[in-house]
Amino acid sequence: MSATSDRHALIIGASRGLGLVLANELARRGWQVIATTRQGGGELQANADSSNGRLRVESLEMTSPDELAALRERLAGSRLDLLFVNAAIDRGNLPVDEVPTDMFTEVMITNALSPLRAIEALRGLVTPGGTVAIMSSDQGSISLNTEDGYELYKASKAALNQLMRSYATRHAGDGQTKLLIDPGHNQTRLGGPGAPFLPEESIPAVVDVLEAQAGAPGLQFLDRHGKTVPW
Ligand SMILES: NC(=O)c1ccc[n+]([C@@H]2O[C@H](COP(=O)([O-])OP(=O)(O)OC[C@H]3O[C@@H](n4cnc5c(N)ncnc54)[C@H](OP(=O)(O)O)[C@@H]3O)[C@@H](O)[C@H]2O)c1
């Protein structure tokens, strides 16, 4: 891996929650960070303004192929040591037969299709030996699905994991490290106020994993302690 001051990361979906803390933590560790949001201003922009140039904000609606292509154009010539797709949504706890078709489509497009489109669009910016990572969840593990609830969200993360495995097979020879990360249950808008962990506690551990795995071959599904999550 390159010297600390020389490492470059792009974080997709960093306006709040885990993504915001991830962008901050990487910048705090000396990475040069580009972080995306769908709306201007906010905490991410304020952090960028006080980051001495370590953090830069870009705009992206991840479900838009046109916006992905435009971001790729704007970043032409950049080189990344880490491309991390964090963005996802949850639309509540309905049994799947009660999920409206529009809601099913929205969650699947956002959580499964769009992260893969994003990494396909942007992987050319990642150096050989760099890392392509997506925020998944143990909720996406089929073998760990023994508790009731969140059927659509779980299915979307399982679909994400499956698509990432196909991606990893398709790009097996590209020399890039490929990771699916389970950050643990955190207090965010998505995780809810009753979650046991704060992003400020979990994300440093996640970044330790990202840094430790840099250069590792193949695809791994890891929790924030670097432990393998069963598929
Ligand atoms: N919190 C947990 O307990 C937990 C556990 C396991 C995994 N995760 C995963 O961790 C990641 C972050 O979750 P979080 O808890 O931090 O959720 P969050 O607070 O709801 O933040 C979600 C982020 O994704 C962005 N986003 C959503 N849809 C987008 C789109 N179409 N285009 C661009 N950005 C979009 C949001 O931007 P806006 O502000 O514009 O909406 C926001 O920055 C997700 O992948 C989630 O599935 C979370």
PDB file of C-alpha atoms and ligand atoms in Angstrom:
ATOM      1  CA  MET A   1       0.000   0.000   0.000  1.00  0.00           C
ATOM      2  CA  SER A   2       1.153   3.565  -0.667  1.00  0.00           C
ATOM      3  CA  ALA A   3       2.422   5.904   2.050  1.00  0.00           C
ATOM      4  CA  THR A   4      -0.341   7.270   4.258  1.00  0.00           C
ATOM      5  CA  SER A   5      -0.432  10.758   2.750  1.00  0.00           C
ATOM      6  CA  ASP A   6      -0.630   9.240  -0.680  1.00  0.00           C
ATOM      7  CA  ARG A   7      -3.688   7.048  -0.261  1.00  0.00           C
ATOM      8  CA  HIS A   8      -6.862   8.065  -2.077  1.00  0.00           C
ATOM      9  CA  ALA A   9     -10.421   6.947  -1.346  1.00  0.00           C
ATOM     10  CA  LEU A  10     -13.856   7.524  -2.886  1.00  0.00           C
ATOM     11  CA  ILE A  11     -16.845   6.956  -0.595  1.00  0.00           C
ATOM     12  CA  ILE A  12     -20.296   6.742  -2.207  1.00  0.00           C
ATOM     13  CA  GLY A  13     -23.094   7.877   0.136  1.00  0.00           C
ATOM     14  CA  ALA A  14     -21.478   9.910   2.916  1.00  0.00           C
ATOM     15  CA  SER A  15     -24.038  12.575   3.865  1.00  0.00           C
ATOM     16  CA  ARG A  16     -24.772  11.000   7.259  1.00  0.00           C
ATOM     17  CA  GLY A  17     -24.579   7.829   9.329  1.00  0.00           C
ATOM     18  CA  LEU A  18     -21.801   5.314   8.737  1.00  0.00           C
ATOM     19  CA  GLY A  19     -20.659   6.869   5.452  1.00  0.00           C
ATOM     20  CA  LEU A  20     -20.120  10.303   6.999  1.00  0.00           C
ATOM     21  CA  VAL A  21     -18.048   8.803   9.827  1.00  0.00           C
ATOM     22  CA  LEU A  22     -16.120   6.623   7.352  1.00  0.00           C
ATOM     23  CA  ALA A  23     -15.137   9.653   5.262  1.00  0.00           C
ATOM     24  CA  ASN A  24     -14.066  11.521   8.420  1.00  0.00           C
ATOM     25  CA  GLU A  25     -12.086   8.588   9.794  1.00  0.00           C
ATOM     26  CA  LEU A  26     -10.143   8.036   6.575  1.00  0.00           C
ATOM     27  CA  ALA A  27      -9.325  11.761   6.343  1.00  0.00           C
ATOM     28  CA  ARG A  28      -8.280  11.750  10.024  1.00  0.00           C
ATOM     29  CA  ARG A  29      -5.869   8.896   9.191  1.00  0.00           C
ATOM     30  CA  GLY A  30      -4.287  10.925   6.426  1.00  0.00           C
ATOM     31  CA  TRP A  31      -6.136   9.583   3.390  1.00  0.00           C
ATOM     32  CA  GLN A  32      -7.194  11.956   0.609  1.00  0.00           C
ATOM     33  CA  VAL A  33     -10.950  11.408   0.501  1.00  0.00           C
ATOM     34  CA  ILE A  34     -13.618  12.176  -2.075  1.00  0.00           C
ATOM     35  CA  ALA A  35     -17.082  11.622  -0.579  1.00  0.00           C
ATOM     36  CA  THR A  36     -20.439  11.841  -2.335  1.00  0.00           C
ATOM     37  CA  THR A  37     -23.771  13.252  -1.236  1.00  0.00           C
ATOM     38  CA  ARG A  38     -27.105  13.856  -2.926  1.00  0.00           C
ATOM     39  CA  GLN A  39     -27.598  17.307  -1.440  1.00  0.00           C
ATOM     40  CA  GLY A  40     -25.211  20.220  -1.060  1.00  0.00           C
ATOM     41  CA  GLY A  41     -24.101  21.639   2.282  1.00  0.00           C
ATOM     42  CA  GLY A  42     -24.681  19.677   5.480  1.00  0.00           C
ATOM     43  CA  GLU A  43     -22.194  18.103   7.838  1.00  0.00           C
ATOM     44  CA  LEU A  44     -20.110  16.494   5.093  1.00  0.00           C
ATOM     45  CA  GLN A  45     -19.454  19.841   3.402  1.00  0.00           C
ATOM     46  CA  ALA A  46     -18.674  21.476   6.778  1.00  0.00           C
ATOM     47  CA  ASN A  47     -16.172  18.696   7.498  1.00  0.00           C
ATOM     48  CA  ALA A  48     -14.638  19.140   4.059  1.00  0.00           C
ATOM     49  CA  ASP A  49     -14.313  22.890   4.621  1.00  0.00           C
ATOM     50  CA  SER A  50     -12.276  22.312   7.790  1.00  0.00           C
ATOM     51  CA  SER A  51     -10.221  19.358   6.480  1.00  0.00           C
ATOM     52  CA  ASN A  52      -7.253  21.229   4.999  1.00  0.00           C
ATOM     53  CA  GLY A  53      -8.028  19.693   1.641  1.00  0.00           C
ATOM     54  CA  ARG A  54      -8.097  16.074   2.876  1.00  0.00           C
ATOM     55  CA  LEU A  55     -11.833  15.739   2.182  1.00  0.00           C
ATOM     56  CA  ARG A  56     -13.621  16.804  -0.985  1.00  0.00           C
ATOM     57  CA  VAL A  57     -17.336  16.536  -1.732  1.00  0.00           C
ATOM     58  CA  GLU A  58     -18.860  15.306  -4.993  1.00  0.00           C
ATOM     59  CA  SER A  59     -22.528  15.006  -5.920  1.00  0.00           C
ATOM     60  CA  LEU A  60     -24.089  11.642  -6.848  1.00  0.00           C
ATOM     61  CA  GLU A  61     -27.521  10.066  -6.971  1.00  0.00           C
ATOM     62  CA  MET A  62     -26.269   6.493  -7.085  1.00  0.00           C
ATOM     63  CA  THR A  63     -29.308   5.053  -8.888  1.00  0.00           C
ATOM     64  CA  SER A  64     -28.698   7.308 -11.911  1.00  0.00           C
ATOM     65  CA  PRO A  65     -26.437   5.784 -14.604  1.00  0.00           C
ATOM     66  CA  ASP A  66     -26.076   9.281 -16.116  1.00  0.00           C
ATOM     67  CA  GLU A  67     -24.831  10.706 -12.826  1.00  0.00           C
ATOM     68  CA  LEU A  68     -22.428   7.768 -12.425  1.00  0.00           C
ATOM     69  CA  ALA A  69     -21.033   8.405 -15.895  1.00  0.00           C
ATOM     70  CA  ALA A  70     -20.705  12.138 -15.161  1.00  0.00           C
ATOM     71  CA  LEU A  71     -18.862  11.420 -11.892  1.00  0.00           C
ATOM     72  CA  ARG A  72     -16.514   9.064 -13.771  1.00  0.00           C
ATOM     73  CA  GLU A  73     -15.815  11.879 -16.228  1.00  0.00           C
ATOM     74  CA  ARG A  74     -15.162  14.415 -13.466  1.00  0.00           C
ATOM     75  CA  LEU A  75     -12.748  11.999 -11.776  1.00  0.00           C
ATOM     76  CA  ALA A  76     -10.867  11.087 -14.972  1.00  0.00           C
ATOM     77  CA  GLY A  77      -7.171  11.023 -14.160  1.00  0.00           C
ATOM     78  CA  SER A  78      -7.743  10.273 -10.463  1.00  0.00           C
ATOM     79  CA  ARG A  79      -6.344   7.081  -9.003  1.00  0.00           C
ATOM     80  CA  LEU A  80      -7.981   5.375  -6.061  1.00  0.00           C
ATOM     81  CA  ASP A  81      -6.607   2.977  -3.470  1.00  0.00           C
ATOM     82  CA  LEU A  82     -10.133   2.465  -2.117  1.00  0.00           C
ATOM     83  CA  LEU A  83     -13.554   2.642  -3.754  1.00  0.00           C
ATOM     84  CA  PHE A  84     -16.219   2.126  -1.078  1.00  0.00           C
ATOM     85  CA  VAL A  85     -19.975   2.027  -1.799  1.00  0.00           C
ATOM     86  CA  ASN A  86     -21.832   2.720   1.429  1.00  0.00           C
ATOM     87  CA  ALA A  87     -25.236   3.995   0.279  1.00  0.00           C
ATOM     88  CA  ALA A  88     -28.362   1.927   0.911  1.00  0.00           C
ATOM     89  CA  ILE A  89     -31.960   2.297   2.077  1.00  0.00           C
ATOM     90  CA  ASP A  90     -34.438   0.457   4.265  1.00  0.00           C
ATOM     91  CA  ARG A  91     -38.187   0.759   3.822  1.00  0.00           C
ATOM     92  CA  GLY A  92     -39.430  -0.917   7.003  1.00  0.00           C
ATOM     93  CA  ASN A  93     -40.504  -4.239   8.308  1.00  0.00           C
ATOM     94  CA  LEU A  94     -43.330  -5.595   6.135  1.00  0.00           C
ATOM     95  CA  PRO A  95     -43.717  -9.306   5.380  1.00  0.00           C
ATOM     96  CA  VAL A  96     -42.756  -9.690   1.738  1.00  0.00           C
ATOM     97  CA  ASP A  97     -46.311 -10.378   0.517  1.00  0.00           C
ATOM     98  CA  GLU A  98     -47.337  -6.945   1.864  1.00  0.00           C
ATOM     99  CA  VAL A  99     -44.465  -5.069   0.180  1.00  0.00           C
ATOM    100  CA  PRO A 100     -45.783  -2.842  -2.637  1.00  0.00           C
ATOM    101  CA  THR A 101     -44.141  -3.598  -5.975  1.00  0.00           C
ATOM    102  CA  ASP A 102     -42.735  -0.050  -6.198  1.00  0.00           C
ATOM    103  CA  MET A 103     -41.091  -0.422  -2.807  1.00  0.00           C
ATOM    104  CA  PHE A 104     -39.590  -3.795  -3.767  1.00  0.00           C
ATOM    105  CA  THR A 105     -38.169  -2.292  -6.948  1.00  0.00           C
ATOM    106  CA  GLU A 106     -36.807   0.807  -5.181  1.00  0.00           C
ATOM    107  CA  VAL A 107     -34.977  -1.179  -2.489  1.00  0.00           C
ATOM    108  CA  MET A 108     -33.557  -3.742  -4.917  1.00  0.00           C
ATOM    109  CA  ILE A 109     -32.402  -1.082  -7.368  1.00  0.00           C
ATOM    110  CA  THR A 110     -30.790   0.985  -4.605  1.00  0.00           C
ATOM    111  CA  ASN A 111     -29.210  -1.746  -2.491  1.00  0.00           C
ATOM    112  CA  ALA A 112     -28.316  -4.431  -5.042  1.00  0.00           C
ATOM    113  CA  LEU A 113     -28.201  -3.111  -8.617  1.00  0.00           C
ATOM    114  CA  SER A 114     -26.813   0.394  -8.069  1.00  0.00           C
ATOM    115  CA  PRO A 115     -23.749  -0.521  -5.960  1.00  0.00           C
ATOM    116  CA  LEU A 116     -22.695  -2.954  -8.699  1.00  0.00           C
ATOM    117  CA  ARG A 117     -23.298  -0.354 -11.403  1.00  0.00           C
ATOM    118  CA  ALA A 118     -21.232   2.084  -9.347  1.00  0.00           C
ATOM    119  CA  ILE A 119     -18.237  -0.195  -8.982  1.00  0.00           C
ATOM    120  CA  GLU A 120     -18.386  -1.178 -12.669  1.00  0.00           C
ATOM    121  CA  ALA A 121     -18.451   2.487 -13.652  1.00  0.00           C
ATOM    122  CA  LEU A 122     -15.609   3.484 -11.341  1.00  0.00           C
ATOM    123  CA  ARG A 123     -13.343   0.423 -11.033  1.00  0.00           C
ATOM    124  CA  GLY A 124     -11.064   1.729 -13.777  1.00  0.00           C
ATOM    125  CA  LEU A 125      -9.930   4.449 -11.353  1.00  0.00           C
ATOM    126  CA  VAL A 126      -8.793   1.863  -8.779  1.00  0.00           C
ATOM    127  CA  THR A 127      -5.129   0.911  -8.899  1.00  0.00           C
ATOM    128  CA  PRO A 128      -4.043  -2.740  -9.202  1.00  0.00           C
ATOM    129  CA  GLY A 129      -3.651  -3.729  -5.555  1.00  0.00           C
ATOM    130  CA  GLY A 130      -6.390  -1.241  -4.593  1.00  0.00           C
ATOM    131  CA  THR A 131      -9.660  -2.185  -2.920  1.00  0.00           C
ATOM    132  CA  VAL A 132     -13.260  -2.230  -4.130  1.00  0.00           C
ATOM    133  CA  ALA A 133     -15.611  -2.558  -1.137  1.00  0.00           C
ATOM    134  CA  ILE A 134     -19.366  -2.418  -0.534  1.00  0.00           C
ATOM    135  CA  MET A 135     -21.198  -2.028   2.776  1.00  0.00           C
ATOM    136  CA  SER A 136     -23.260  -5.167   3.211  1.00  0.00           C
ATOM    137  CA  SER A 137     -24.728  -6.569   6.435  1.00  0.00           C
ATOM    138  CA  ASP A 138     -25.018  -9.845   8.286  1.00  0.00           C
ATOM    139  CA  GLN A 139     -28.721  -9.323   7.470  1.00  0.00           C
ATOM    140  CA  GLY A 140     -27.734 -10.359   3.941  1.00  0.00           C
ATOM    141  CA  SER A 141     -26.426 -13.726   5.107  1.00  0.00           C
ATOM    142  CA  ILE A 142     -28.776 -16.507   4.009  1.00  0.00           C
ATOM    143  CA  SER A 143     -27.417 -18.998   6.536  1.00  0.00           C
ATOM    144  CA  LEU A 144     -27.780 -16.536   9.453  1.00  0.00           C
ATOM    145  CA  ASN A 145     -31.384 -15.671   8.543  1.00  0.00           C
ATOM    146  CA  THR A 146     -33.111 -17.401  11.439  1.00  0.00           C
ATOM    147  CA  GLU A 147     -34.927 -14.405  12.986  1.00  0.00           C
ATOM    148  CA  ASP A 148     -38.151 -12.823  11.867  1.00  0.00           C
ATOM    149  CA  GLY A 149     -38.323  -9.455  10.113  1.00  0.00           C
ATOM    150  CA  TYR A 150     -36.913  -7.007   7.556  1.00  0.00           C
ATOM    151  CA  GLU A 151     -37.511  -9.451   4.722  1.00  0.00           C
ATOM    152  CA  LEU A 152     -37.047  -7.004   1.849  1.00  0.00           C
ATOM    153  CA  TYR A 153     -33.900  -5.388   3.283  1.00  0.00           C
ATOM    154  CA  LYS A 154     -32.389  -8.833   3.983  1.00  0.00           C
ATOM    155  CA  ALA A 155     -33.218  -9.970   0.440  1.00  0.00           C
ATOM    156  CA  SER A 156     -31.634  -6.844  -1.035  1.00  0.00           C
ATOM    157  CA  LYS A 157     -28.379  -7.413   0.857  1.00  0.00           C
ATOM    158  CA  ALA A 158     -28.394 -11.122  -0.096  1.00  0.00           C
ATOM    159  CA  ALA A 159     -28.842 -10.060  -3.733  1.00  0.00           C
ATOM    160  CA  LEU A 160     -26.000  -7.546  -3.313  1.00  0.00           C
ATOM    161  CA  ASN A 161     -23.727 -10.278  -1.957  1.00  0.00           C
ATOM    162  CA  GLN A 162     -24.618 -12.640  -4.790  1.00  0.00           C
ATOM    163  CA  LEU A 163     -24.014  -9.949  -7.429  1.00  0.00           C
ATOM    164  CA  MET A 164     -20.669  -9.091  -5.795  1.00  0.00           C
ATOM    165  CA  ARG A 165     -19.662 -12.741  -6.052  1.00  0.00           C
ATOM    166  CA  SER A 166     -20.455 -12.680  -9.775  1.00  0.00           C
ATOM    167  CA  TYR A 167     -18.489  -9.432 -10.107  1.00  0.00           C
ATOM    168  CA  ALA A 168     -15.528 -10.984  -8.275  1.00  0.00           C
ATOM    169  CA  THR A 169     -15.571 -13.993 -10.613  1.00  0.00           C
ATOM    170  CA  ARG A 170     -15.831 -11.785 -13.681  1.00  0.00           C
ATOM    171  CA  HIS A 171     -12.924  -9.602 -12.543  1.00  0.00           C
ATOM    172  CA  ALA A 172     -10.885 -12.294 -10.779  1.00  0.00           C
ATOM    173  CA  GLY A 173      -7.698 -11.335 -12.566  1.00  0.00           C
ATOM    174  CA  ASP A 174      -7.722  -7.575 -11.999  1.00  0.00           C
ATOM    175  CA  GLY A 175      -5.486  -7.597  -8.906  1.00  0.00           C
ATOM    176  CA  GLN A 176      -8.011  -5.600  -6.876  1.00  0.00           C
ATOM    177  CA  THR A 177      -9.030  -6.588  -3.363  1.00  0.00           C
ATOM    178  CA  LYS A 178     -12.806  -7.112  -3.110  1.00  0.00           C
ATOM    179  CA  LEU A 179     -14.695  -6.810   0.169  1.00  0.00           C
ATOM    180  CA  LEU A 180     -18.245  -6.961   1.493  1.00  0.00           C
ATOM    181  CA  ILE A 181     -18.305  -5.373   4.955  1.00  0.00           C
ATOM    182  CA  ASP A 182     -20.740  -5.965   7.829  1.00  0.00           C
ATOM    183  CA  PRO A 183     -20.343  -2.954  10.147  1.00  0.00           C
ATOM    184  CA  GLY A 184     -22.502  -4.306  12.995  1.00  0.00           C
ATOM    185  CA  HIS A 185     -25.809  -2.831  14.196  1.00  0.00           C
ATOM    186  CA  ASN A 186     -25.302   0.926  14.553  1.00  0.00           C
ATOM    187  CA  GLN A 187     -27.344   3.929  15.654  1.00  0.00           C
ATOM    188  CA  THR A 188     -28.146   5.693  12.387  1.00  0.00           C
ATOM    189  CA  ARG A 189     -31.364   6.630  10.605  1.00  0.00           C
ATOM    190  CA  LEU A 190     -31.304   3.142   9.052  1.00  0.00           C
ATOM    191  CA  GLY A 191     -30.125   1.261  12.148  1.00  0.00           C
ATOM    192  CA  GLY A 192     -32.517   3.027  14.531  1.00  0.00           C
ATOM    193  CA  PRO A 193     -31.927   4.609  17.952  1.00  0.00           C
ATOM    194  CA  GLY A 194     -31.896   1.274  19.821  1.00  0.00           C
ATOM    195  CA  ALA A 195     -28.852  -0.160  18.022  1.00  0.00           C
ATOM    196  CA  PRO A 196     -26.024  -1.229  20.356  1.00  0.00           C
ATOM    197  CA  PHE A 197     -23.155   0.619  18.615  1.00  0.00           C
ATOM    198  CA  LEU A 198     -22.329   4.141  17.488  1.00  0.00           C
ATOM    199  CA  PRO A 199     -20.749   4.696  14.054  1.00  0.00           C
ATOM    200  CA  GLU A 200     -17.870   6.447  15.885  1.00  0.00           C
ATOM    201  CA  GLU A 201     -17.155   3.093  17.606  1.00  0.00           C
ATOM    202  CA  SER A 202     -17.667   0.762  14.649  1.00  0.00           C
ATOM    203  CA  ILE A 203     -16.086   2.676  11.798  1.00  0.00           C
ATOM    204  CA  PRO A 204     -12.509   2.826  13.156  1.00  0.00           C
ATOM    205  CA  ALA A 205     -12.669  -0.982  13.360  1.00  0.00           C
ATOM    206  CA  VAL A 206     -14.008  -1.128   9.793  1.00  0.00           C
ATOM    207  CA  VAL A 207     -11.117   1.055   8.604  1.00  0.00           C
ATOM    208  CA  ASP A 208      -8.652  -1.193  10.434  1.00  0.00           C
ATOM    209  CA  VAL A 209     -10.090  -4.089   8.402  1.00  0.00           C
ATOM    210  CA  LEU A 210      -9.876  -2.139   5.134  1.00  0.00           C
ATOM    211  CA  GLU A 211      -6.260  -1.209   5.822  1.00  0.00           C
ATOM    212  CA  ALA A 212      -5.309  -4.736   6.931  1.00  0.00           C
ATOM    213  CA  GLN A 213      -6.910  -6.361   3.874  1.00  0.00           C
ATOM    214  CA  ALA A 214      -5.332  -4.020   1.309  1.00  0.00           C
ATOM    215  CA  GLY A 215      -3.721  -6.168  -1.361  1.00  0.00           C
ATOM    216  CA  ALA A 216      -5.463  -9.411  -0.300  1.00  0.00           C
ATOM    217  CA  PRO A 217      -6.672 -11.499  -3.255  1.00  0.00           C
ATOM    218  CA  GLY A 218     -10.261 -12.482  -4.056  1.00  0.00           C
ATOM    219  CA  LEU A 219     -13.573 -11.558  -2.437  1.00  0.00           C
ATOM    220  CA  GLN A 220     -14.233 -11.731   1.303  1.00  0.00           C
ATOM    221  CA  PHE A 221     -17.360 -11.012   3.387  1.00  0.00           C
ATOM    222  CA  LEU A 222     -15.984  -9.661   6.689  1.00  0.00           C
ATOM    223  CA  ASP A 223     -17.335  -8.100   9.851  1.00  0.00           C
ATOM    224  CA  ARG A 224     -15.709  -5.116  11.563  1.00  0.00           C
ATOM    225  CA  HIS A 225     -13.383  -7.438  13.454  1.00  0.00           C
ATOM    226  CA  GLY A 226     -12.082  -8.927  10.217  1.00  0.00           C
ATOM    227  CA  LYS A 227     -13.967 -12.178  10.864  1.00  0.00           C
ATOM    228  CA  THR A 228     -15.609 -13.991   7.937  1.00  0.00           C
ATOM    229  CA  VAL A 229     -19.409 -13.685   7.808  1.00  0.00           C
ATOM    230  CA  PRO A 230     -21.036 -16.887   6.532  1.00  0.00           C
ATOM    231  CA  TRP A 231     -22.856 -16.565   3.210  1.00  0.00           C
TER     232      TRP A 231
HETATM  233  N1  LIG B   1     -26.862   1.100  10.665  1.00  0.00           N
HETATM  234  C1  LIG B   1     -26.750  -0.222  10.753  1.00  0.00           C
HETATM  235  O1  LIG B   1     -27.046  -0.832  11.800  1.00  0.00           O
HETATM  236  C2  LIG B   1     -26.239  -1.010   9.586  1.00  0.00           C
HETATM  237  C3  LIG B   1     -25.950  -2.379   9.801  1.00  0.00           C
HETATM  238  C4  LIG B   1     -25.457  -3.126   8.745  1.00  0.00           C
HETATM  239  C5  LIG B   1     -25.245  -2.525   7.514  1.00  0.00           C
HETATM  240  N2  LIG B   1     -25.548  -1.190   7.334  1.00  0.00           N
HETATM  241  C6  LIG B   1     -25.276  -0.620   6.021  1.00  0.00           C
HETATM  242  O2  LIG B   1     -24.428   0.492   6.187  1.00  0.00           O
HETATM  243  C7  LIG B   1     -24.647   1.429   5.121  1.00  0.00           C
HETATM  244  C8  LIG B   1     -24.917   2.803   5.698  1.00  0.00           C
HETATM  245  O3  LIG B   1     -26.074   2.735   6.486  1.00  0.00           O
HETATM  246  P1  LIG B   1     -26.444   3.805   7.613  1.00  0.00           P
HETATM  247  O4  LIG B   1     -26.919   3.012   8.749  1.00  0.00           O
HETATM  248  O5  LIG B   1     -25.356   4.783   7.790  1.00  0.00           O
HETATM  249  O6  LIG B   1     -27.737   4.476   6.931  1.00  0.00           O
HETATM  250  P2  LIG B   1     -28.228   5.977   6.800  1.00  0.00           P
HETATM  251  O7  LIG B   1     -27.876   6.778   7.995  1.00  0.00           O
HETATM  252  O8  LIG B   1     -29.649   5.867   6.407  1.00  0.00           O
HETATM  253  O9  LIG B   1     -27.350   6.552   5.579  1.00  0.00           O
HETATM  254  C9  LIG B   1     -27.539   6.060   4.279  1.00  0.00           C
HETATM  255  C10 LIG B   1     -26.670   6.848   3.343  1.00  0.00           C
HETATM  256  O10 LIG B   1     -26.889   6.361   2.015  1.00  0.00           O
HETATM  257  C11 LIG B   1     -27.214   7.468   1.168  1.00  0.00           C
HETATM  258  N3  LIG B   1     -28.057   7.041   0.081  1.00  0.00           N
HETATM  259  C12 LIG B   1     -29.195   6.307   0.141  1.00  0.00           C
HETATM  260  N4  LIG B   1     -29.698   6.132  -1.085  1.00  0.00           N
HETATM  261  C13 LIG B   1     -28.865   6.782  -1.951  1.00  0.00           C
HETATM  262  C14 LIG B   1     -28.866   6.955  -3.353  1.00  0.00           C
HETATM  263  N5  LIG B   1     -29.835   6.461  -4.133  1.00  0.00           N
HETATM  264  N6  LIG B   1     -27.857   7.670  -3.898  1.00  0.00           N
HETATM  265  C15 LIG B   1     -26.882   8.193  -3.134  1.00  0.00           C
HETATM  266  N7  LIG B   1     -26.836   8.062  -1.789  1.00  0.00           N
HETATM  267  C16 LIG B   1     -27.828   7.362  -1.218  1.00  0.00           C
HETATM  268  C17 LIG B   1     -27.915   8.450   2.096  1.00  0.00           C
HETATM  269  O11 LIG B   1     -27.930   9.727   1.495  1.00  0.00           O
HETATM  270  P3  LIG B   1     -29.131  10.804   1.776  1.00  0.00           P
HETATM  271  O12 LIG B   1     -28.746  11.528   3.045  1.00  0.00           O
HETATM  272  O13 LIG B   1     -29.116  11.669   0.572  1.00  0.00           O
HETATM  273  O14 LIG B   1     -30.413  10.011   1.914  1.00  0.00           O
HETATM  274  C18 LIG B   1     -27.020   8.345   3.321  1.00  0.00           C
HETATM  275  O15 LIG B   1     -25.831   9.078   3.148  1.00  0.00           O
HETATM  276  C19 LIG B   1     -25.799   0.850   4.308  1.00  0.00           C
HETATM  277  O16 LIG B   1     -25.283   0.107   3.234  1.00  0.00           O
HETATM  278  C20 LIG B   1     -26.494  -0.070   5.295  1.00  0.00           C
HETATM  279  O17 LIG B   1     -27.230  -1.073   4.660  1.00  0.00           O
HETATM  280  C21 LIG B   1     -26.027  -0.437   8.339  1.00  0.00           C
END
